[in-house]
XYZ file of C-alpha atoms in Angstrom:
464
model
C 62.487 60.785 57.381
C 62.035 58.789 60.572
C 64.530 58.977 63.460
C 65.931 55.474 62.740
C 66.581 56.494 59.145
C 68.384 59.598 60.372
C 70.683 57.505 62.515
C 71.373 55.132 59.638
C 72.148 58.050 57.364
C 74.631 59.470 59.851
C 76.461 56.168 59.965
C 77.414 56.628 56.316
C 78.478 60.240 56.865
C 80.470 60.350 60.112
C 81.111 64.097 59.966
C 77.537 65.094 59.194
C 76.622 64.574 62.855
C 78.613 67.676 63.753
C 75.770 69.865 62.497
C 72.868 67.387 62.742
C 71.487 69.256 65.771
C 71.329 72.636 63.964
C 67.794 72.168 62.606
C 66.572 71.304 66.086
C 67.473 74.758 67.422
C 64.927 77.538 67.648
C 65.128 80.450 65.227
C 66.166 82.751 68.073
C 69.052 80.444 69.048
C 70.284 80.140 65.465
C 70.272 83.928 64.998
C 72.174 84.378 68.269
C 74.727 81.756 67.274
C 75.311 83.315 63.847
C 75.820 86.739 65.396
C 78.202 85.424 68.038
C 80.273 83.604 65.427
C 80.498 86.820 63.412
C 81.516 88.843 66.491
C 84.111 86.224 67.419
C 86.124 86.839 64.226
C 87.426 90.321 65.177
C 87.626 89.201 68.815
C 90.388 86.764 67.807
C 92.720 89.704 67.139
C 92.317 90.843 70.753
C 92.633 87.359 72.208
C 95.868 86.804 70.303
C 97.766 89.932 71.351
C 96.363 89.921 74.894
C 97.061 86.242 75.520
C 98.802 86.277 78.893
C 101.831 84.257 77.827
C 102.224 86.256 74.631
C 102.145 89.525 76.600
C 105.030 88.296 78.738
C 106.962 87.264 75.629
C 106.386 90.705 74.055
C 107.713 92.297 77.220
C 110.864 90.159 77.217
C 111.623 90.361 73.516
C 110.334 93.761 72.377
C 110.661 95.828 75.544
C 113.705 93.952 76.862
C 112.280 93.355 80.321
C 114.468 91.888 82.993
C 113.270 88.917 85.038
C 112.708 91.276 87.980
C 110.467 93.459 85.805
C 108.616 90.372 84.589
C 107.886 89.548 88.242
C 105.955 92.807 88.399
C 104.419 92.592 84.952
C 102.743 89.178 85.138
C 100.969 89.861 88.466
C 99.847 93.216 87.037
C 98.137 91.344 84.227
C 96.268 89.148 86.698
C 95.390 92.117 88.858
C 92.965 92.854 86.031
C 91.197 89.538 86.695
C 91.157 90.151 90.446
C 89.598 93.589 89.956
C 87.110 92.385 87.363
C 85.706 89.629 89.598
C 84.216 91.912 92.299
C 83.258 94.491 89.656
C 80.817 91.970 88.224
C 78.354 92.851 90.977
C 78.010 96.368 89.582
C 76.626 95.081 86.282
C 73.972 92.690 87.589
C 71.188 95.166 86.817
C 72.501 96.168 83.381
C 71.985 94.497 80.015
C 75.010 92.265 79.550
C 75.596 92.972 75.862
C 75.522 96.712 76.526
C 78.236 96.284 79.146
C 80.246 94.021 76.851
C 80.138 96.501 73.954
C 81.173 99.449 76.144
C 84.032 97.422 77.632
C 85.298 96.469 74.166
C 85.324 100.137 73.137
C 87.401 100.865 76.236
C 89.836 98.058 75.368
C 90.149 99.489 71.854
C 91.043 102.907 73.264
C 93.771 101.369 75.446
C 95.259 99.276 72.626
C 95.409 102.280 70.320
C 97.574 104.140 72.866
C 100.216 101.383 72.648
C 101.361 102.813 69.305
C 102.914 105.620 71.394
C 104.718 103.280 73.798
C 108.507 103.736 73.463
C 110.741 100.680 73.089
C 114.246 100.477 74.648
C 117.258 100.835 72.412
C 119.545 98.203 73.862
C 119.394 94.398 73.540
C 119.008 91.926 76.344
C 122.229 90.638 77.808
C 122.240 86.892 78.340
C 125.314 85.210 79.722
C 125.577 81.498 80.523
C 121.851 81.061 80.075
C 120.993 83.774 82.637
C 119.494 87.149 81.802
C 121.618 90.112 82.910
C 119.997 93.454 83.777
C 121.269 96.544 81.977
C 120.628 100.194 82.915
C 118.375 100.752 79.904
C 116.287 97.734 80.924
C 115.883 98.856 84.509
C 114.863 102.417 83.642
C 112.904 101.947 80.440
C 109.787 104.114 80.588
C 108.202 101.978 77.892
C 108.174 98.922 80.157
C 106.150 100.614 82.870
C 103.818 102.349 80.434
C 103.170 98.934 78.895
C 102.417 97.609 82.403
C 99.577 100.074 82.802
C 98.202 99.614 79.300
C 98.044 95.825 79.519
C 96.569 96.006 83.037
C 93.663 98.134 81.813
C 93.148 95.919 78.776
C 93.130 92.774 80.932
C 90.503 94.223 83.279
C 88.374 94.724 80.194
C 89.056 91.244 78.810
C 88.169 89.648 82.164
C 84.807 91.423 82.021
C 84.367 90.264 78.418
C 84.944 86.655 79.547
C 82.284 87.070 82.217
C 79.670 88.742 80.036
C 80.055 86.256 77.174
C 78.918 83.403 79.436
C 75.533 85.131 79.727
C 74.960 84.465 76.013
C 75.661 80.769 76.412
C 73.449 80.369 79.469
C 70.495 82.354 78.118
C 70.438 81.572 74.397
C 71.731 78.006 73.976
C 69.883 74.847 75.106
C 71.503 72.767 77.814
C 71.740 69.595 75.742
C 73.687 71.359 72.986
C 75.534 74.016 74.977
C 78.816 72.137 75.215
C 78.967 71.570 71.456
C 78.010 75.171 70.665
C 80.530 76.712 73.039
C 83.260 74.420 71.738
C 82.562 75.461 68.144
C 82.775 79.101 69.187
C 86.008 78.446 71.059
C 87.427 76.519 68.099
C 86.813 79.580 65.951
C 88.408 81.798 68.608
C 91.431 79.534 69.104
C 92.192 78.970 65.422
C 91.681 82.663 64.703
C 94.056 83.629 67.532
C 96.552 81.026 66.299
C 96.529 82.575 62.812
C 96.701 86.118 64.183
C 99.761 85.335 66.293
C 101.590 83.594 63.428
C 100.816 86.452 61.027
C 101.922 89.123 63.474
C 105.132 87.355 64.503
C 105.928 86.456 60.889
C 105.717 90.121 59.945
C 107.907 91.073 62.906
C 110.538 88.446 62.076
C 110.712 88.929 58.302
C 109.393 92.451 57.678
C 110.637 93.951 60.960
C 107.175 95.251 61.803
C 107.272 97.119 65.150
C 105.362 95.400 67.933
C 103.110 98.465 68.350
C 101.525 97.823 64.941
C 99.815 94.621 66.026
C 98.122 96.455 68.891
C 96.942 99.186 66.507
C 95.275 96.624 64.233
C 93.802 94.764 67.201
C 92.377 97.984 68.632
C 90.457 98.599 65.427
C 89.182 95.008 65.545
C 87.941 95.639 69.100
C 85.703 98.438 67.820
C 84.211 96.115 65.221
C 83.668 93.396 67.848
C 81.884 95.911 70.106
C 79.380 96.700 67.377
C 78.772 93.048 66.501
C 78.235 91.941 70.101
C 75.799 94.812 70.675
C 73.485 93.182 68.096
C 73.029 90.039 70.236
C 69.924 89.820 72.424
C 69.579 87.572 75.479
C 66.525 85.405 75.995
C 64.406 86.309 79.056
C 66.910 88.967 80.142
C 64.208 91.277 81.512
C 62.860 88.475 83.711
C 66.328 87.724 85.083
C 67.045 91.413 85.704
C 63.898 91.571 87.822
C 64.997 88.410 89.657
C 68.319 90.076 90.432
C 66.498 93.000 92.058
C 64.801 90.557 94.434
C 67.999 88.673 95.303
C 69.715 89.913 98.452
C 73.102 88.520 97.440
C 73.518 91.366 94.977
C 72.928 94.190 97.460
C 76.631 94.396 98.341
C 77.709 95.064 94.789
C 81.523 95.042 94.943
C 81.647 91.785 96.932
C 78.657 90.000 95.421
C 80.809 87.874 93.132
C 82.774 86.479 96.088
C 79.841 86.016 98.481
C 78.693 82.911 96.604
C 81.782 81.064 97.838
C 80.523 81.374 101.405
C 76.956 80.453 100.557
C 77.649 77.429 98.330
C 79.912 74.796 100.008
C 80.066 72.559 96.925
C 81.260 75.449 94.773
C 83.766 76.436 97.461
C 85.306 72.935 97.507
C 85.474 72.894 93.731
C 87.190 76.294 93.714
C 89.673 75.119 96.370
C 91.012 72.332 94.158
C 90.802 74.635 91.161
C 93.071 77.030 93.029
C 95.775 74.333 93.270
C 95.175 73.288 89.663
C 95.379 76.849 88.330
C 98.300 77.808 90.575
C 100.352 74.828 89.372
C 99.584 75.786 85.770
C 100.415 79.473 86.173
C 103.614 78.684 88.052
C 105.207 77.838 84.696
C 102.986 79.254 81.987
C 102.824 82.828 83.246
C 106.380 84.023 82.894
C 108.744 81.122 83.482
C 108.161 79.446 80.120
C 108.655 82.753 78.300
C 111.933 83.247 80.174
C 113.002 79.700 79.246
C 112.300 80.383 75.564
C 114.517 83.471 75.666
C 117.247 82.352 78.075
C 117.613 78.677 77.153
C 116.571 78.601 73.492
C 117.188 82.237 72.431
C 114.068 81.896 70.246
C 112.948 84.297 67.540
C 109.408 85.712 67.406
C 107.872 82.758 65.559
C 109.512 80.034 67.681
C 108.634 81.747 70.937
C 105.067 82.543 69.934
C 104.565 79.020 68.578
C 105.677 77.374 71.812
C 103.915 79.769 74.145
C 100.607 80.329 72.385
C 100.177 79.262 68.745
C 100.670 75.489 69.112
C 98.536 75.145 72.266
C 95.786 77.282 70.727
C 95.629 75.244 67.525
C 95.681 71.861 69.283
C 93.159 73.115 71.828
C 90.781 73.974 69.010
C 90.941 70.439 67.613
C 90.901 68.716 71.008
C 87.890 70.741 72.112
C 85.743 68.943 69.544
C 86.501 65.655 71.295
C 86.160 67.095 74.800
C 82.742 68.563 73.912
C 81.194 65.139 73.288
C 82.623 63.931 76.590
C 81.596 67.121 78.432
C 77.898 66.749 77.657
C 77.856 63.245 79.195
C 80.013 63.789 82.305
C 80.127 66.215 85.191
C 82.712 68.919 85.702
C 84.758 66.909 88.234
C 85.492 64.158 85.716
C 86.510 66.679 83.060
C 88.847 68.386 85.506
C 90.373 65.067 86.594
C 91.428 63.967 83.128
C 92.478 67.392 81.873
C 94.682 67.993 84.935
C 96.406 64.612 84.525
C 97.067 65.355 80.852
C 98.475 68.749 81.791
C 100.768 67.078 84.350
C 102.098 64.716 81.681
C 102.871 67.659 79.399
C 105.042 69.102 82.160
C 107.139 65.939 82.306
C 107.697 66.137 78.544
C 108.713 69.785 78.962
C 111.331 68.727 81.507
C 112.747 66.345 78.892
C 112.806 69.150 76.303
C 114.763 71.475 78.584
C 117.153 68.702 79.634
C 117.867 67.728 76.011
C 117.888 71.375 74.900
C 115.463 70.323 72.158
C 112.928 72.812 70.864
C 111.166 69.923 69.103
C 110.460 68.182 72.422
C 109.279 71.500 73.867
C 106.879 71.807 70.931
C 105.670 68.247 71.653
C 105.021 69.202 75.268
C 102.953 72.143 74.064
C 100.930 69.830 71.813
C 100.068 67.751 74.894
C 99.302 70.979 76.749
C 96.860 71.845 73.977
C 95.142 68.489 74.413
C 94.699 69.220 78.116
C 93.522 72.758 77.468
C 90.734 71.457 75.258
C 89.027 70.212 78.404
C 90.396 72.868 80.737
C 89.086 75.835 78.746
C 85.668 74.250 78.362
C 85.531 73.551 82.106
C 86.775 77.070 82.915
C 83.985 78.675 80.895
C 81.098 76.342 81.739
C 82.045 74.645 85.021
C 80.427 77.232 87.285
C 77.054 76.564 85.624
C 76.850 73.217 87.415
C 76.634 75.161 90.696
C 74.985 78.487 89.767
C 71.267 79.305 89.516
C 70.530 80.981 86.143
C 70.035 84.465 87.604
C 73.405 84.283 89.441
C 75.459 82.969 86.534
C 77.602 86.101 86.160
C 78.215 86.221 89.924
C 79.615 82.692 89.983
C 81.754 83.379 86.936
C 82.863 86.617 88.566
C 83.974 84.695 91.660
C 85.838 82.254 89.406
C 87.600 85.095 87.594
C 88.383 86.874 90.861
C 90.110 83.756 92.219
C 91.935 83.371 88.907
C 93.258 86.877 89.460
C 94.277 86.070 93.034
C 96.399 83.073 92.086
C 97.678 85.030 89.109
C 99.073 87.634 91.506
C 101.025 84.992 93.388
C 102.028 82.213 90.970
C 104.114 84.230 88.440
C 106.175 85.934 91.172
C 106.817 82.675 93.024
C 107.547 80.842 89.776
C 110.011 83.452 88.489
C 111.712 83.731 91.875
C 112.349 79.985 92.051
C 113.335 79.953 88.371
C 116.089 82.464 89.144
C 117.096 80.604 92.297
C 117.207 77.240 90.522
C 119.135 78.617 87.527
C 121.704 80.383 89.704
C 122.094 77.585 92.256
C 121.752 74.436 90.176
C 121.948 75.592 86.550
C 118.956 73.406 85.707
C 117.010 76.125 83.859
C 113.687 75.520 85.594
C 113.468 71.735 85.292
C 112.909 71.202 89.036
C 110.215 73.866 89.095
C 108.454 72.335 86.092
C 108.497 68.928 87.813
C 106.941 70.455 90.955
C 104.238 71.953 88.758
C 103.461 68.480 87.406
C 103.146 67.175 90.970
C 100.696 69.946 91.880
C 98.561 69.265 88.806
C 98.406 65.550 89.589
C 97.381 66.294 93.198
C 94.620 68.623 91.985
C 93.366 65.943 89.588
C 92.817 63.480 92.418
C 91.311 66.257 94.527
C 88.617 66.751 91.888
C 88.038 62.999 91.837
C 87.676 62.962 95.639
C 84.842 65.532 95.728
C 83.015 64.074 92.735
C 79.383 63.252 93.582
C 78.006 59.764 93.057
C 75.873 60.922 90.128
C 78.365 61.223 87.264
C 76.100 63.067 84.834
C 75.453 66.816 84.566
C 72.041 68.121 85.594
C 70.089 70.434 83.258
C 69.949 73.916 84.763
C 67.304 75.595 82.624
C 66.759 73.599 79.430
C 65.660 75.536 76.378
C 63.892 74.502 73.192
């Protein structure tokens, strides 16, 4: 069939174009993609229970954390990202899938220990919309044990994020990479969405203890480790030799951050990303979970739906649209529109809190999911517009390290001002959410300001 006939045929079958590029991939790429899809299925169980917002919700609802304890817990989670960024330099001379498999086994070991974590025996005390600390909350050993367990697991997950990008860079052709990564992320998002709903449904209706979901997820981590170990990276030996000749990797612990000094364009991009990510985390990492408990007194399903399930599901669908746009535009344009959409979702969230309407809050999370469709794609692939192929993991490591840095600051600042606003004005975080929207809008125009004249992405190392 000639190319014109192919295009005519696709016009009668609008959805067939989704897979029309499959036959154009090399056999090696198709095998890699099949194996990554298979490995992604058990990975969804980890992504669900270790989702940052869901971890905070588990702490508040199952372990009865106080707001002051949450101020410690959320930065501890992001400390894992901050540690993992510099650690990337240690693995530059090691096969990436070997590292990924070993890390997943370590995560499994940590998750399996959570079955022994004790839960407090007294309920939260909430009066006039404000959480009250009780002695059992302040001195619960289970809370601080959970801190350490989630910290270790998040260090591992941050390394998993970094190592997975090596598959995309090495095995998938540039012209199809956006579509392929989106399909993988759709699978991951929908799987995590289902996992969270199943777990929380069991906890609401069958009174399943929260430890059980970590037990199941730990076993899934072992399966994921085996499946990822079966993936091979194209030209990995050549790139490992290139790493040996590259002086940037000689200072291993700091190699992931050195690229910020050496690449001004990447440094500017990361500067505006710091404001963008900080404004996002100010609400999402702790404050929104507190709002769901303090303002709406939500059960497991309502809280998990607002915090994680709805955004994950909408993100999966929106990513399919963002992928087509991503392959034709540069990272600055993607960041501009996704940040503006995120800012709008914040304004809708303000309306939901003001009206005390969980339905409006759910709507705001739908809009958040639309924004995250572009944000997640940009977070995973954006550094590739700046990084040489052999330094891909270093650039992603720098990105993750900075994510950890803002994650140490934003949750504490956000929760502090949430308490101050609630106690002083009784507005339950509305002012803080509005300030977050302002920061996101400013970051959007910052990305637009540094956008180069050429508005199309440049192939880094095209395959096939």
